[in-house]
Amino acid sequence: MAGIGYEPGRPMRTKKRRSGRSFFIWGIIFLFMAVFFYVLFGIWTDRFGPFVPNRTYEPQDVEGSLVFDGKLYADMAIIRGDEPMIALPFLKDHIDPSITYDASTESIYIVRDPHVLRLSLSGEGVWDELTKAEPFSVEYPIYLDGTIPYVPVSLLERLYPVKGKESPFAPQMFSSSSAHSAVFLWSQGEAVLLGTATAPENKAERWLRVRKAPSVTRPYVKELQTGEAVIIIGEEKGWYHIWTKEGVEGYVPKEGIGLDGVHTVQSRMIAPYFSETKNFSIYRPLSEKIVLVWEHVVNKTPDPKNLPELPGVNVLAPTWFELKNESGELLNRASIDYVHWAHTRDIEVHGVLTNGFDPDRTHAMLTDRKAQGRLIQTLLEYANVYELDGINIDFENIYYKDQTHFTQFVREMTAYLHAAGLTVSIDVTVKSSNENWSKVYDRKALGEIVDYVALMAYDEHWATSPVAGSVASLPWVEQGIQGLLEDVPPEKVLLGVPFYARLWQETTGEDGEKKLKQKALSMTGVENWLKDRHITPVWDEQSGQFYAEWIDPTNGDRYKLWLEDESSLRARAELVRKYRLAGLAAWRRGLEDTALWPALAEVARHP
């Protein structure tokens, strides 16, 4: 061992040197790892981010966009000259569903019950169609871009509780005069938090960058100069969510924005067209329910001298006016003597307007504004001449494609009728899948327009029904009420009840095939039919009515009858009270049993 330089008792130093070198190397590795994870953690948490900001610029294209209620809507605005304009589809969806453009007159129509305003494309101004007056002039007319009408913001500010264009609380902000800017629209009373850019993103930067998300690792969409104003719409992870004056949306660090306070939007909407106060009084019986009875007039109104007293009835609705043709002319069967007879008994008269159940004639009128105008003007004249208290709209069998046209027609007509001091009601069927007879009614919209909605809760089994059944079984009626109440408040609902029943006849032919016939019977007719055959009806739990069945001994034909009588009427009156409805509407006078009137009077007296 001595030959290789080993000296006994002397410690070896080679391993010690290697151990120190290893410690140094591992220390360096640890330091680099610490820095690496620190940077990674900083980027992850956005705390260390200012040292590694993302410098990618991804501009937002906001041209043609609209900022409203904290949201950006693309392709809903344009700027012509220095006037921002809003697309009609947006206004219809978010501001006022009554706005309608009519190509034939090149005008936009706005219903402000009890007024109908016309905004002309030609720049004539704004006209009140009722008074034919020009309530105010406009600097910018409506504009048609292709097939889409646009309304200037300056005009909207006069018509609705909104504010646009230059902001009243910060004149330097949101002028929307640049073709590359979004258009801002504010709601009356809206609270807006404003801020000002006060510092750049870091000391090395000149600009405060607006990021796509609350992180400096995300691309930026705009650079703000110091002193530039912004709207603050939220806060997230130490960042403000903002709109810039051009409508660019993004995030900036909180320390880069100084708060300027909350400002409240004040509109300049004019009166009287947009006041909530209406100059007419809806008919509401004092501490009573409405009991409306339809008077079916085919050719001539009954002579009042032959009419019975009608205890409990407070509204009569004679079927006097019918759409005569596509031009909007009306058939008239009205009688001033009938009205005077009713008024001397404190009974209101609401003339019924029907479409004759003709879908083609109805479609032609609903798509012709001149025809609609002729119809409404004629109806107003009749209402005045015959001293009517209201109008009941009974349009049935309408093409489903005409739903929107029908709703708008009712909206505009109701405004005119209200201006004349008339109460307006409309008849609707129980909900079903039938398009022309049920789905055509936009019940929610109609319920918001008119004063009362009469639910025609009868003809559950109609004249051509393939099976025999009740005209209006109690469970079916209650289900119909519940369906309508999904769209219309109970204080506006009248429950329609039948004064008739259907007698069903089941026959068997020589070939063994069964056939079904029916005929409608008045309450007196039902009573006579039962007496002639010595039949005593039995209670049918399923329908909630009395039921009678009889087999003709001469030919074996089977007859079935579900009764409408005082018991069924009282059951429906209980539903009126249960659901707190406005009252009853009965079809029709002349089919009832005279013993029924006291029951009706009881309904009226017990709200």
Short mmCIF file of N, CA and C in Angstrom, two decimals, residues 22 40 78 94 149-150 177 183 221 235 243 322 339 356 437 479 527 588 594:
data_model
loop_
_atom_site.label_atom_id
_atom_site.label_comp_id
_atom_site.label_asym_id
_atom_site.label_seq_id
_atom_site.Cartn_x
_atom_site.Cartn_y
_atom_site.Cartn_z
N SER A 22 -20.89 18.49 -4.62
CA SER A 22 -22.29 18.02 -4.80
C SER A 22 -23.28 18.94 -4.12
N LEU A 40 -43.85 30.18 -12.12
CA LEU A 40 -45.04 29.45 -12.55
C LEU A 40 -46.22 29.76 -11.64
N ILE A 78 -76.64 50.74 -36.17
CA ILE A 78 -75.82 51.37 -37.19
C ILE A 78 -75.67 52.84 -36.81
N HIS A 94 -86.81 43.66 -26.89
CA HIS A 94 -86.29 44.14 -25.61
C HIS A 94 -86.93 45.42 -25.09
N PRO A 149 -85.87 47.85 -40.64
CA PRO A 149 -86.01 49.26 -40.25
C PRO A 149 -85.14 49.56 -39.03
N TYR A 150 -84.62 50.78 -38.99
CA TYR A 150 -83.83 51.26 -37.86
C TYR A 150 -84.46 52.55 -37.35
N SER A 177 -70.41 58.25 -31.85
CA SER A 177 -70.43 58.94 -33.14
C SER A 177 -69.44 58.35 -34.13
N VAL A 183 -73.08 51.16 -30.17
CA VAL A 183 -74.08 52.13 -29.73
C VAL A 183 -74.53 51.76 -28.33
N VAL A 221 -57.22 43.78 -25.62
CA VAL A 221 -58.15 44.18 -26.68
C VAL A 221 -58.14 45.68 -26.93
N GLU A 235 -66.55 42.97 -10.96
CA GLU A 235 -65.23 42.82 -10.35
C GLU A 235 -64.92 41.33 -10.22
N TRP A 243 -66.57 48.38 -19.72
CA TRP A 243 -66.82 48.76 -21.10
C TRP A 243 -66.01 50.03 -21.37
N GLU A 322 -120.01 42.04 -37.55
CA GLU A 322 -119.31 40.93 -38.18
C GLU A 322 -118.48 41.43 -39.36
N VAL A 339 -130.12 48.77 -26.23
CA VAL A 339 -129.14 49.39 -25.32
C VAL A 339 -129.86 50.18 -24.24
N GLY A 356 -116.81 36.11 -38.40
CA GLY A 356 -117.61 35.18 -39.18
C GLY A 356 -116.97 33.81 -39.29
N TRP A 437 -107.89 26.93 -34.10
CA TRP A 437 -108.91 27.16 -33.06
C TRP A 437 -108.33 27.39 -31.67
N GLN A 479 -109.31 22.16 -15.73
CA GLN A 479 -108.02 22.08 -16.42
C GLN A 479 -107.85 23.26 -17.39
N GLU A 527 -134.97 19.32 -20.43
CA GLU A 527 -135.98 18.98 -19.43
C GLU A 527 -137.19 18.33 -20.09
N ARG A 588 -125.88 30.85 -24.19
CA ARG A 588 -126.25 32.20 -24.53
C ARG A 588 -127.64 32.44 -23.98
N THR A 594 -135.36 29.42 -16.91
CA THR A 594 -135.59 30.67 -16.17
C THR A 594 -135.27 30.52 -14.69
#
